[in-house]
Short mmCIF file of C-alpha atoms in Angstrom, two decimals:
data_model
loop_
_atom_site.label_atom_id
_atom_site.label_comp_id
_atom_site.label_asym_id
_atom_site.label_seq_id
_atom_site.Cartn_x
_atom_site.Cartn_y
_atom_site.Cartn_z
CA MET A 1 -64.21 -17.02 95.50
CA THR A 2 -64.86 -14.95 92.32
CA ILE A 3 -61.28 -15.28 91.25
CA ALA A 4 -61.33 -18.94 91.78
CA ALA A 5 -64.68 -19.44 89.96
CA SER A 6 -63.33 -17.63 87.01
CA LEU A 7 -60.27 -19.79 86.51
CA PRO A 8 -61.98 -22.73 84.84
CA ILE A 9 -63.71 -20.38 82.44
CA ALA A 10 -60.54 -18.68 81.55
CA ARG A 11 -58.75 -22.04 81.00
CA ALA A 12 -61.59 -23.26 78.82
CA ARG A 13 -61.41 -20.17 76.75
CA ARG A 14 -57.68 -20.42 76.49
CA ASN A 15 -57.72 -24.15 75.58
CA LEU A 16 -60.51 -23.62 73.07
CA ALA A 17 -58.70 -20.89 71.27
CA PRO A 18 -56.65 -22.93 68.88
CA LEU A 19 -59.88 -24.70 67.77
CA CYS A 20 -61.59 -21.38 67.37
CA VAL A 21 -58.76 -19.92 65.43
CA THR A 22 -58.56 -23.03 63.22
CA ALA A 23 -62.31 -22.82 62.34
CA ALA A 24 -62.28 -19.05 61.87
CA THR A 25 -59.29 -19.23 59.55
CA PHE A 26 -60.78 -22.22 57.61
CA LEU A 27 -64.02 -20.30 56.93
CA LEU A 28 -62.26 -17.04 56.00
CA LEU A 29 -60.20 -19.05 53.55
CA LEU A 30 -63.23 -20.92 52.27
CA VAL A 31 -65.09 -17.76 51.56
CA SER A 32 -62.27 -16.41 49.61
CA GLY A 33 -61.33 -19.78 48.06
CA ASP A 34 -60.82 -18.62 44.52
CA SER A 35 -57.84 -16.78 45.70
CA LEU A 36 -56.12 -20.12 46.45
CA LEU A 37 -56.53 -21.14 42.79
CA HIS A 38 -54.13 -18.54 41.18
CA ASP A 39 -51.03 -20.66 40.46
CA PRO A 40 -50.63 -22.65 37.21
CA ASP A 41 -48.55 -25.32 38.99
CA THR A 42 -51.78 -26.52 40.64
CA LEU A 43 -52.90 -27.76 37.18
CA TRP A 44 -50.00 -30.14 36.59
CA GLN A 45 -49.93 -31.20 40.23
CA ILE A 46 -53.52 -32.61 39.75
CA LYS A 47 -52.60 -34.06 36.40
CA VAL A 48 -49.67 -36.08 38.05
CA GLY A 49 -51.76 -37.06 41.01
CA ALA A 50 -54.53 -38.54 38.57
CA TRP A 51 -51.74 -40.48 36.74
CA ILE A 52 -50.60 -41.94 40.05
CA LEU A 53 -54.02 -43.03 40.96
CA ASP A 54 -54.66 -44.51 37.54
CA HIS A 55 -51.46 -46.36 37.38
CA ARG A 56 -51.00 -47.23 41.20
CA ALA A 57 -47.42 -46.21 40.84
CA VAL A 58 -45.25 -43.05 41.01
CA PRO A 59 -43.46 -41.56 38.07
CA TRP A 60 -39.62 -42.18 37.70
CA THR A 61 -39.16 -40.36 34.32
CA ASP A 62 -40.65 -37.38 32.65
CA LEU A 63 -44.12 -37.98 31.05
CA TYR A 64 -45.32 -34.70 29.94
CA SER A 65 -42.50 -32.32 28.53
CA LEU A 66 -41.41 -31.80 24.93
CA THR A 67 -37.77 -31.26 25.84
CA ARG A 68 -37.15 -33.56 28.69
CA GLN A 69 -39.29 -36.57 27.71
CA GLY A 70 -37.89 -39.82 29.29
CA ASP A 71 -35.51 -38.14 31.54
CA VAL A 72 -35.24 -38.98 35.31
CA TRP A 73 -37.83 -37.07 37.29
CA LEU A 74 -39.04 -37.95 40.71
CA SER A 75 -42.18 -36.52 42.26
CA THR A 76 -41.21 -35.66 45.77
CA SER A 77 -44.73 -34.33 46.32
CA TRP A 78 -46.61 -37.46 45.24
CA LEU A 79 -48.93 -37.71 48.21
CA SER A 80 -50.00 -34.12 48.03
CA GLN A 81 -50.59 -34.56 44.30
CA VAL A 82 -52.73 -37.80 44.93
CA LEU A 83 -54.79 -35.79 47.58
CA PHE A 84 -55.36 -32.81 45.26
CA ALA A 85 -56.27 -35.20 42.37
CA ALA A 86 -58.63 -37.26 44.46
CA THR A 87 -60.51 -34.30 45.95
CA TYR A 88 -60.65 -32.68 42.45
CA SER A 89 -62.06 -35.74 40.87
CA HIS A 90 -64.94 -35.97 43.51
CA TRP A 91 -65.84 -32.26 44.16
CA GLY A 92 -64.19 -30.22 41.25
CA TRP A 93 -62.36 -27.18 42.33
CA ALA A 94 -64.08 -27.11 45.74
CA GLY A 95 -62.01 -30.19 46.76
CA PRO A 96 -58.56 -28.68 46.42
CA VAL A 97 -59.95 -25.37 47.88
CA VAL A 98 -61.39 -27.10 51.04
CA LEU A 99 -58.12 -29.25 51.39
CA THR A 100 -55.85 -26.22 51.12
CA ALA A 101 -57.96 -24.15 53.43
CA ALA A 102 -58.00 -26.92 56.05
CA ALA A 103 -54.18 -27.31 55.97
CA ILE A 104 -53.64 -23.63 56.43
CA ALA A 105 -56.25 -23.40 59.16
CA LEU A 106 -54.60 -26.44 60.95
CA THR A 107 -51.19 -24.70 60.68
CA MET A 108 -52.54 -21.66 62.47
CA GLY A 109 -54.22 -23.82 65.12
CA LEU A 110 -51.11 -25.75 65.76
CA LEU A 111 -48.90 -22.64 65.79
CA LEU A 112 -51.21 -21.04 68.42
CA THR A 113 -51.13 -24.16 70.45
CA PHE A 114 -47.34 -24.09 70.66
CA LEU A 115 -47.01 -20.44 71.34
CA GLN A 116 -49.51 -20.60 74.27
CA ARG A 117 -46.99 -22.78 76.07
CA HIS A 118 -45.11 -19.64 76.81
CA LEU A 119 -47.36 -16.63 75.81
CA GLU A 120 -50.63 -15.19 76.86
CA LEU A 121 -53.50 -15.59 74.26
CA PRO A 122 -53.39 -11.96 72.84
CA TYR A 123 -49.61 -12.14 72.29
CA ALA A 124 -49.78 -15.62 70.77
CA LEU A 125 -52.54 -14.29 68.38
CA VAL A 126 -50.50 -11.48 67.27
CA PHE A 127 -47.64 -13.77 66.12
CA CYS A 128 -50.15 -16.05 64.45
CA LEU A 129 -51.52 -13.10 62.55
CA LEU A 130 -48.06 -11.97 61.53
CA ALA A 131 -47.24 -15.57 60.36
CA MET A 132 -50.48 -15.55 58.23
CA THR A 133 -49.77 -12.23 56.76
CA LEU A 134 -46.26 -13.10 55.70
CA ALA A 135 -47.33 -16.36 54.27
CA ALA A 136 -50.54 -14.94 52.42
CA PRO A 137 -48.89 -14.38 48.93
CA HIS A 138 -47.84 -18.00 48.81
CA LEU A 139 -50.91 -19.61 50.25
CA LEU A 140 -52.06 -21.58 47.18
CA ALA A 141 -53.42 -24.96 46.29
CA ARG A 142 -49.99 -26.53 46.13
CA PRO A 143 -48.10 -29.19 47.96
CA HIS A 144 -46.00 -26.95 50.15
CA VAL A 145 -49.25 -25.82 51.82
CA LEU A 146 -50.36 -29.36 52.61
CA ALA A 147 -46.88 -29.66 54.36
CA LEU A 148 -47.20 -26.61 56.40
CA PRO A 149 -48.98 -28.04 59.40
CA VAL A 150 -46.51 -30.73 59.56
CA MET A 151 -43.66 -28.30 59.46
CA VAL A 152 -45.25 -26.51 62.45
CA ALA A 153 -45.76 -29.66 64.43
CA TRP A 154 -42.28 -30.81 63.71
CA THR A 155 -40.60 -27.59 64.53
CA GLY A 156 -42.78 -27.04 67.53
CA GLY A 157 -42.05 -30.47 68.88
CA LEU A 158 -38.28 -29.95 68.38
CA MET A 159 -38.42 -26.56 70.24
CA ALA A 160 -40.50 -27.94 73.08
CA MET A 161 -37.87 -30.51 73.66
CA ALA A 162 -35.09 -28.05 73.36
CA ASP A 163 -36.75 -25.67 75.90
CA ARG A 164 -36.66 -28.56 78.52
CA SER A 165 -32.99 -29.54 77.51
CA ARG A 166 -34.10 -32.84 76.28
CA ALA A 167 -33.68 -34.86 73.11
CA PRO A 168 -36.67 -34.93 70.69
CA SER A 169 -39.09 -37.97 71.25
CA PHE A 170 -38.86 -40.66 68.59
CA LEU A 171 -42.62 -40.24 68.36
CA LEU A 172 -41.94 -37.32 66.12
CA LEU A 173 -40.56 -39.48 63.36
CA PRO A 174 -43.82 -40.34 61.78
CA LEU A 175 -44.26 -36.56 61.08
CA MET A 176 -40.98 -36.71 59.05
CA VAL A 177 -42.40 -39.73 57.06
CA LEU A 178 -45.47 -37.77 56.21
CA TRP A 179 -43.50 -34.56 55.45
CA ALA A 180 -41.21 -36.44 53.06
CA ASN A 181 -44.18 -38.01 51.10
CA LEU A 182 -46.03 -34.62 50.96
CA HIS A 183 -43.21 -32.16 49.81
CA GLY A 184 -39.54 -31.97 49.22
CA GLY A 185 -39.23 -29.32 51.90
CA PHE A 186 -38.60 -32.06 54.38
CA VAL A 187 -34.87 -31.41 54.00
CA LEU A 188 -35.44 -28.20 56.26
CA GLY A 189 -36.83 -30.55 58.91
CA LEU A 190 -33.68 -32.54 58.91
CA ALA A 191 -31.64 -29.38 59.13
CA LEU A 192 -33.64 -28.12 62.02
CA ILE A 193 -32.65 -31.14 64.14
CA GLY A 194 -29.02 -30.00 64.20
CA ALA A 195 -29.89 -26.33 64.64
CA ILE A 196 -32.49 -26.82 67.43
CA GLY A 197 -30.29 -29.57 68.99
CA LEU A 198 -27.67 -27.02 69.62
CA GLU A 199 -30.15 -25.03 71.74
CA ALA A 200 -31.03 -28.17 73.72
CA LEU A 201 -27.26 -28.85 74.37
CA TRP A 202 -26.68 -25.16 75.27
CA ARG A 203 -29.26 -25.35 78.00
CA ALA A 204 -28.28 -28.76 79.26
CA ALA A 205 -25.96 -29.08 82.23
CA PRO A 206 -22.34 -30.01 81.32
CA PRO A 207 -22.54 -33.59 82.69
CA ARG A 208 -25.61 -34.39 80.58
CA ARG A 209 -24.32 -32.97 77.23
CA LEU A 210 -22.52 -36.11 75.96
CA ALA A 211 -25.56 -38.31 76.63
CA LEU A 212 -27.91 -35.67 75.04
CA ALA A 213 -25.68 -35.39 72.02
CA MET A 214 -25.79 -39.11 71.53
CA ARG A 215 -29.62 -39.18 71.69
CA LEU A 216 -29.68 -36.22 69.22
CA ALA A 217 -27.46 -38.13 66.81
CA ALA A 218 -29.75 -41.33 67.21
CA PHE A 219 -32.79 -39.15 66.51
CA GLY A 220 -31.11 -37.49 63.57
CA LEU A 221 -30.25 -40.90 62.04
CA GLY A 222 -33.81 -41.99 62.79
CA ALA A 223 -35.24 -38.91 60.84
CA LEU A 224 -33.01 -39.56 57.90
CA VAL A 225 -34.30 -43.06 57.65
CA ALA A 226 -37.76 -41.91 58.08
CA SER A 227 -37.38 -39.37 55.17
CA CYS A 228 -36.58 -42.29 53.03
CA CYS A 229 -39.85 -44.06 53.85
CA THR A 230 -41.45 -43.14 50.45
CA PRO A 231 -42.07 -44.94 47.19
CA TYR A 232 -38.44 -43.75 46.01
CA GLY A 233 -36.54 -45.00 49.07
CA LEU A 234 -33.14 -43.34 49.13
CA ASP A 235 -33.72 -41.73 45.92
CA THR A 236 -36.05 -39.29 47.80
CA LEU A 237 -32.91 -37.51 48.92
CA LEU A 238 -31.79 -37.36 45.40
CA GLY A 239 -34.94 -35.64 44.19
CA ALA A 240 -34.65 -33.06 46.94
CA ALA A 241 -31.05 -32.57 46.10
CA ARG A 242 -32.02 -31.69 42.47
CA ILE A 243 -34.35 -28.97 43.57
CA LEU A 244 -31.63 -27.41 45.64
CA SER A 245 -29.07 -27.56 42.83
CA LEU A 246 -30.74 -25.13 40.49
CA GLY A 247 -28.18 -22.41 41.20
CA LYS A 248 -28.61 -19.07 39.34
CA SER A 249 -31.96 -20.01 37.98
CA PHE A 250 -33.47 -19.51 41.48
CA SER A 251 -33.04 -15.74 40.86
CA ILE A 252 -35.20 -15.78 37.67
CA ILE A 253 -38.14 -17.85 38.83
CA ALA A 254 -40.47 -15.60 40.51
CA GLU A 255 -41.04 -17.58 43.87
CA TRP A 256 -37.31 -18.21 44.25
CA ARG A 257 -36.20 -14.62 43.72
CA PRO A 258 -34.64 -12.46 46.59
CA ALA A 259 -36.98 -10.30 48.63
CA ASP A 260 -37.70 -6.92 47.29
CA PHE A 261 -37.37 -3.84 49.47
CA SER A 262 -38.06 -1.31 46.88
CA SER A 263 -41.44 -0.84 48.65
CA PHE A 264 -42.85 -1.50 52.08
CA SER A 265 -44.09 -5.02 52.58
CA PRO A 266 -45.28 -7.14 55.51
CA PHE A 267 -41.87 -8.98 55.62
CA ALA A 268 -40.02 -5.50 55.77
CA GLY A 269 -42.29 -4.54 58.61
CA ALA A 270 -41.50 -7.89 60.50
CA LEU A 271 -37.87 -7.35 60.07
CA LEU A 272 -37.96 -3.76 61.39
CA GLY A 273 -40.29 -4.95 64.34
CA LEU A 274 -37.67 -7.72 65.18
CA LEU A 275 -34.92 -5.25 65.05
CA GLY A 276 -36.84 -2.66 67.07
CA LEU A 277 -37.86 -5.37 69.72
CA GLY A 278 -34.14 -6.11 70.16
CA LEU A 279 -33.06 -2.41 70.50
CA ILE A 280 -35.81 -1.29 72.70
CA ARG A 281 -36.19 -4.11 75.04
CA GLY A 282 -32.58 -5.36 74.91
CA LEU A 283 -33.61 -8.90 73.72
CA THR A 284 -30.98 -11.44 74.77
CA LEU A 285 -30.97 -14.79 73.15
CA SER A 286 -28.73 -17.89 73.40
CA PRO A 287 -26.34 -18.22 70.50
CA PRO A 288 -28.12 -21.21 68.94
CA ARG A 289 -31.47 -19.18 68.96
CA VAL A 290 -29.70 -16.31 67.39
CA LEU A 291 -28.35 -18.65 64.61
CA LEU A 292 -31.82 -20.05 63.99
CA ILE A 293 -33.27 -16.51 63.65
CA LEU A 294 -30.42 -15.41 61.27
CA GLY A 295 -30.77 -18.61 59.30
CA ALA A 296 -34.47 -18.05 58.87
CA THR A 297 -34.03 -14.40 57.97
CA TRP A 298 -31.37 -15.22 55.45
CA MET A 299 -33.49 -17.70 53.66
CA ALA A 300 -36.39 -15.37 53.48
CA LEU A 301 -33.97 -12.73 52.09
CA ALA A 302 -32.66 -15.03 49.50
CA HIS A 303 -36.00 -16.54 48.34
CA VAL A 304 -39.40 -15.14 48.78
CA ARG A 305 -41.04 -18.37 49.16
CA SER A 306 -39.14 -18.92 52.31
CA ILE A 307 -40.80 -15.84 53.96
CA GLU A 308 -43.62 -18.24 55.26
CA THR A 309 -41.04 -20.35 56.87
CA PHE A 310 -39.56 -17.07 58.65
CA GLY A 311 -43.12 -16.41 59.76
CA VAL A 312 -43.51 -19.62 61.48
CA LEU A 313 -40.01 -20.46 62.77
CA VAL A 314 -39.19 -16.98 64.34
CA PRO A 315 -42.25 -17.00 66.66
CA LEU A 316 -41.54 -20.43 67.81
CA VAL A 317 -37.89 -19.50 68.64
CA LEU A 318 -38.77 -16.33 70.40
CA ALA A 319 -41.86 -17.65 72.38
CA GLN A 320 -39.89 -18.95 75.33
CA PRO A 321 -37.46 -15.95 75.67
CA LEU A 322 -40.34 -13.58 75.48
CA SER A 323 -42.27 -15.30 78.06
CA GLY A 324 -40.73 -13.63 80.96
CA TRP A 325 -41.19 -10.03 79.44
CA ILE A 326 -44.61 -9.90 78.32
CA ARG A 327 -46.29 -12.43 80.53
CA PRO A 328 -48.31 -10.75 83.42
CA ALA A 329 -47.19 -11.38 87.02
CA SER A 330 -50.24 -13.67 87.72
CA ASP A 331 -49.48 -17.20 87.01
CA ALA A 332 -52.17 -18.12 84.30
CA PRO A 333 -52.64 -21.79 83.53
CA ARG A 334 -50.26 -22.97 80.74
CA GLY A 335 -51.70 -26.45 80.01
CA LEU A 336 -52.67 -27.44 76.52
CA ARG A 337 -55.29 -29.96 77.47
CA MET A 338 -58.89 -28.79 77.26
CA ALA A 339 -60.52 -28.01 80.54
CA PRO A 340 -62.41 -30.99 82.03
CA GLY A 341 -66.09 -31.07 82.07
CA ALA A 342 -68.84 -31.37 79.75
CA PRO A 343 -69.28 -27.63 78.65
CA ALA A 344 -65.82 -27.37 77.11
CA ALA A 345 -66.29 -30.66 75.16
CA LEU A 346 -69.77 -29.57 73.99
CA ALA A 347 -68.20 -26.28 72.85
CA ALA A 348 -65.54 -27.99 70.91
CA VAL A 349 -68.20 -30.35 69.26
CA ALA A 350 -70.37 -27.46 68.41
CA ILE A 351 -67.53 -25.62 66.76
CA VAL A 352 -66.54 -28.60 64.66
CA LEU A 353 -70.20 -29.20 63.54
CA ALA A 354 -70.91 -25.53 62.81
CA THR A 355 -67.79 -25.38 60.67
CA ALA A 356 -68.67 -28.51 58.79
CA SER A 357 -72.33 -27.26 58.17
CA ALA A 358 -70.97 -24.04 56.89
CA THR A 359 -68.58 -25.66 54.55
CA ALA A 360 -71.23 -27.84 52.99
CA THR A 361 -73.65 -25.05 52.65
CA PHE A 362 -71.29 -22.81 50.96
CA ALA A 363 -69.62 -25.26 48.78
CA ALA A 364 -73.05 -26.45 47.51
CA ARG A 365 -74.03 -22.95 46.60
CA HIS A 366 -70.62 -21.43 45.31
CA THR A 367 -68.73 -22.43 42.19
CA PHE A 368 -65.02 -22.36 42.55
CA GLU A 369 -63.11 -21.31 39.53
CA PHE A 370 -59.52 -21.52 38.49
CA SER A 371 -57.83 -18.13 37.67
CA THR A 372 -58.46 -17.39 34.00
CA ALA A 373 -55.33 -15.29 34.05
CA GLN A 374 -53.45 -18.60 33.96
CA THR A 375 -55.42 -20.45 31.37
CA PRO A 376 -54.91 -19.43 27.65
CA VAL A 377 -58.01 -21.27 26.68
CA ALA A 378 -58.77 -19.62 23.43
CA ALA A 379 -55.12 -19.56 22.33
CA VAL A 380 -54.66 -23.18 22.95
CA ASP A 381 -57.97 -24.00 21.28
CA LEU A 382 -56.45 -22.35 18.19
CA LEU A 383 -53.15 -24.33 18.51
CA ALA A 384 -55.14 -27.50 18.85
CA GLU A 385 -57.04 -26.64 15.63
CA ARG A 386 -53.79 -26.03 13.79
CA LYS A 387 -52.46 -29.30 15.15
CA ALA A 388 -49.35 -27.65 16.51
CA ALA A 389 -47.22 -30.26 18.23
CA ARG A 390 -44.04 -28.53 19.07
CA ILE A 391 -44.89 -25.36 21.08
CA PHE A 392 -42.41 -22.80 22.73
CA ASN A 393 -44.33 -21.57 25.74
CA SER A 394 -44.02 -18.98 28.48
CA TYR A 395 -43.06 -20.66 31.80
CA GLY A 396 -46.50 -19.99 33.40
CA PHE A 397 -48.44 -21.84 30.66
CA GLY A 398 -46.71 -25.09 31.03
CA GLY A 399 -49.26 -26.34 33.66
CA TYR A 400 -52.27 -25.61 31.43
CA LEU A 401 -50.54 -27.24 28.40
CA ILE A 402 -50.00 -30.52 30.33
CA VAL A 403 -53.67 -30.48 31.43
CA ARG A 404 -54.67 -30.10 27.70
CA ASP A 405 -52.37 -33.05 26.85
CA ILE A 406 -49.89 -30.89 25.01
CA ARG A 407 -46.30 -31.35 25.73
CA PRO A 408 -44.84 -27.94 27.02
CA PHE A 409 -41.39 -26.71 26.18
CA VAL A 410 -41.03 -25.84 29.88
CA ASP A 411 -43.20 -25.83 32.91
CA GLY A 412 -43.02 -25.56 36.69
CA ARG A 413 -40.97 -28.55 37.26
CA SER A 414 -37.82 -26.65 37.59
CA GLU A 415 -35.66 -29.52 38.90
CA LEU A 416 -36.39 -31.62 35.69
CA TYR A 417 -35.04 -28.91 33.37
CA GLY A 418 -31.91 -28.01 35.42
CA GLU A 419 -30.05 -24.82 35.81
CA LYS A 420 -28.39 -24.55 32.29
CA PHE A 421 -31.69 -25.14 30.56
CA LEU A 422 -33.57 -22.67 32.50
CA MET A 423 -30.97 -19.93 32.27
CA ASP A 424 -30.87 -20.31 28.44
CA TYR A 425 -34.54 -20.47 28.26
CA PHE A 426 -35.23 -17.28 30.28
CA ALA A 427 -32.58 -15.28 28.47
CA ALA A 428 -34.16 -16.20 25.24
CA GLU A 429 -37.89 -15.65 26.36
CA ASP A 430 -36.87 -12.32 28.13
CA GLY A 431 -35.29 -11.01 24.90
CA ARG A 432 -31.70 -10.85 26.47
CA ASN A 433 -30.45 -13.30 23.75
CA VAL A 434 -32.27 -13.09 20.33
CA SER A 435 -29.92 -15.26 18.56
CA GLY A 436 -30.32 -17.86 21.30
CA LEU A 437 -34.18 -17.57 21.02
CA LEU A 438 -34.01 -18.22 17.21
CA ARG A 439 -31.51 -21.08 17.67
CA MET A 440 -33.73 -22.63 20.43
CA LEU A 441 -36.64 -22.44 18.06
CA ASP A 442 -34.82 -24.01 15.25
CA ASP A 443 -32.96 -26.76 17.14
CA ASN A 444 -36.11 -27.99 18.75
CA GLY A 445 -38.28 -27.98 15.60
CA ILE A 446 -40.76 -25.43 17.21
CA ASP A 447 -43.75 -24.80 14.79
CA ALA A 448 -45.76 -22.39 17.20
CA THR A 449 -45.25 -20.20 20.21
CA LEU A 450 -47.58 -19.58 23.08
CA LEU A 451 -46.34 -16.41 25.08
CA THR A 452 -47.71 -13.85 27.37
CA PRO A 453 -48.53 -10.56 25.69
CA ASP A 454 -45.83 -8.59 27.49
CA SER A 455 -43.20 -11.18 26.74
CA PRO A 456 -40.15 -9.80 24.94
CA ALA A 457 -39.96 -12.84 22.81
CA ALA A 458 -43.45 -12.23 21.44
CA GLN A 459 -42.50 -8.63 20.53
CA ILE A 460 -39.38 -9.93 18.79
CA LEU A 461 -41.19 -12.58 16.78
CA ASP A 462 -43.59 -9.77 15.40
CA HIS A 463 -40.41 -8.48 13.52
CA ILE A 464 -38.74 -11.73 12.54
CA LYS A 465 -39.27 -13.04 9.08
CA GLY A 466 -40.59 -16.55 8.92
CA TRP A 467 -42.92 -16.08 11.99
CA LYS A 468 -46.38 -14.38 12.09
CA ARG A 469 -48.76 -13.48 14.87
CA VAL A 470 -52.08 -15.43 14.37
CA TYR A 471 -53.82 -14.71 17.65
CA GLY A 472 -53.61 -12.45 20.60
CA ASP A 473 -55.72 -11.55 23.63
CA LYS A 474 -55.07 -10.25 27.20
CA ILE A 475 -53.75 -13.74 28.27
CA ALA A 476 -51.59 -14.98 25.43
CA VAL A 477 -50.32 -14.47 21.92
CA VAL A 478 -49.67 -17.10 19.33
CA HIS A 479 -47.11 -17.11 16.50
CA VAL A 480 -46.59 -19.70 13.89
CA ARG A 481 -43.94 -20.30 11.29
CA ASP A 482 -44.54 -18.60 7.97
CA ASP A 483 -42.41 -19.64 5.09
CA THR A 484 -44.18 -17.17 2.78
CA GLU A 485 -42.58 -13.71 3.08
CA GLY A 486 -44.92 -10.82 3.53
CA ALA A 487 -47.84 -12.99 4.60
CA ALA A 488 -50.41 -10.80 6.58
CA ALA A 489 -50.87 -11.44 10.19
CA VAL A 490 -54.20 -11.73 11.79
CA PRO A 491 -54.94 -8.77 14.07
CA SER A 492 -55.07 -9.31 17.71
CA LYS A 493 -58.39 -9.19 19.66
#
């Protein structure tokens, strides 16, 4: 009787766990909300979103840059940009912080929900904590974060169908529509249809495989059509393809660089743990699951921004095979529905109301601020006073220049500039091609530069005739053309 009486309580605790984790994650991120505002790309994302709201249209050409004005540019994250702009216009920086924190918290809640289909709560929580830790460096107020819960829901839905040897439900297709409007990473979702579909075919009985393959093909076609349900239509795929065609420039942009193992990191620990799990416990997976894990690992090794995908995808792939190992002998309830009865419903309502109340109270008393390390305010004020119009800037300053209505030489919209331009730019800015730097300044009629203090190009211009440093602080240095030889430079602050 004691055991029987405890089962409803255990089920309620288990089924309330995703909501509790969502609320706890959200409040934790809210308290540390300034850490979400450390990426200069957030600035131009809001600027583009405001333009879309003002014009009731999406951009088809570049509106902001100095070097690519009028070139084709499609905003594959237009919906995220609108959400950021709308929340910022109403609540200042508190808006994007709350929006970003809610997306991350929802991601953790959904991940826990899917993992609990096969794993007990403690083990599912460990995987959620691992995913959060791996994604932490890239959890910023940017469109990819708003798409994270959609990615988890999509991937979890596909894996749930594959675990039952069934084709995905067409009810998942609205998720692809939403994903395609939020972020260009929706192409990963399209690729996962084939990869996870192989697992469903592998598990299916041979007589069912042909019919299952036909349904998978129909679902894949439907997903492809759904991905084009955006203001850009078929051109949505073109915009995503331009991002994937940056080639060698990926290795230069910080978030696209390969993973660095010169020092220990959570990602290194996760890989070693995965390897140890396979060696110690003799982990045996089906070939499609092995391919999924190898693919996620390769993506994370090739580009650090894919580490978050690794942290989400690998637990979902491993959950079902691990369920027979670490699940206790007793058959605990696996249902995802909340336990019946008023107590569980009241508990859920109380959690939601408490979270909303805490959010309102904290946001009213705390002023969120964008990272000053990304905003060269004083330097740009000086450039504005000097009426500098053609500025050669460091990559990270492009977003702030856009916000100040100054056309940047380059900014975070890498797909706009293309591989060759970016390779030439970084070679010049990094001091690897001095003649290329001077030629770039002359060919583009540059009359001032805005560079980071540690930029090799800034150090070079200190010794080049015809240029002089007129300002410097811990964030940025400014050089302007000086046709008078021997002119004295203004000392840096």
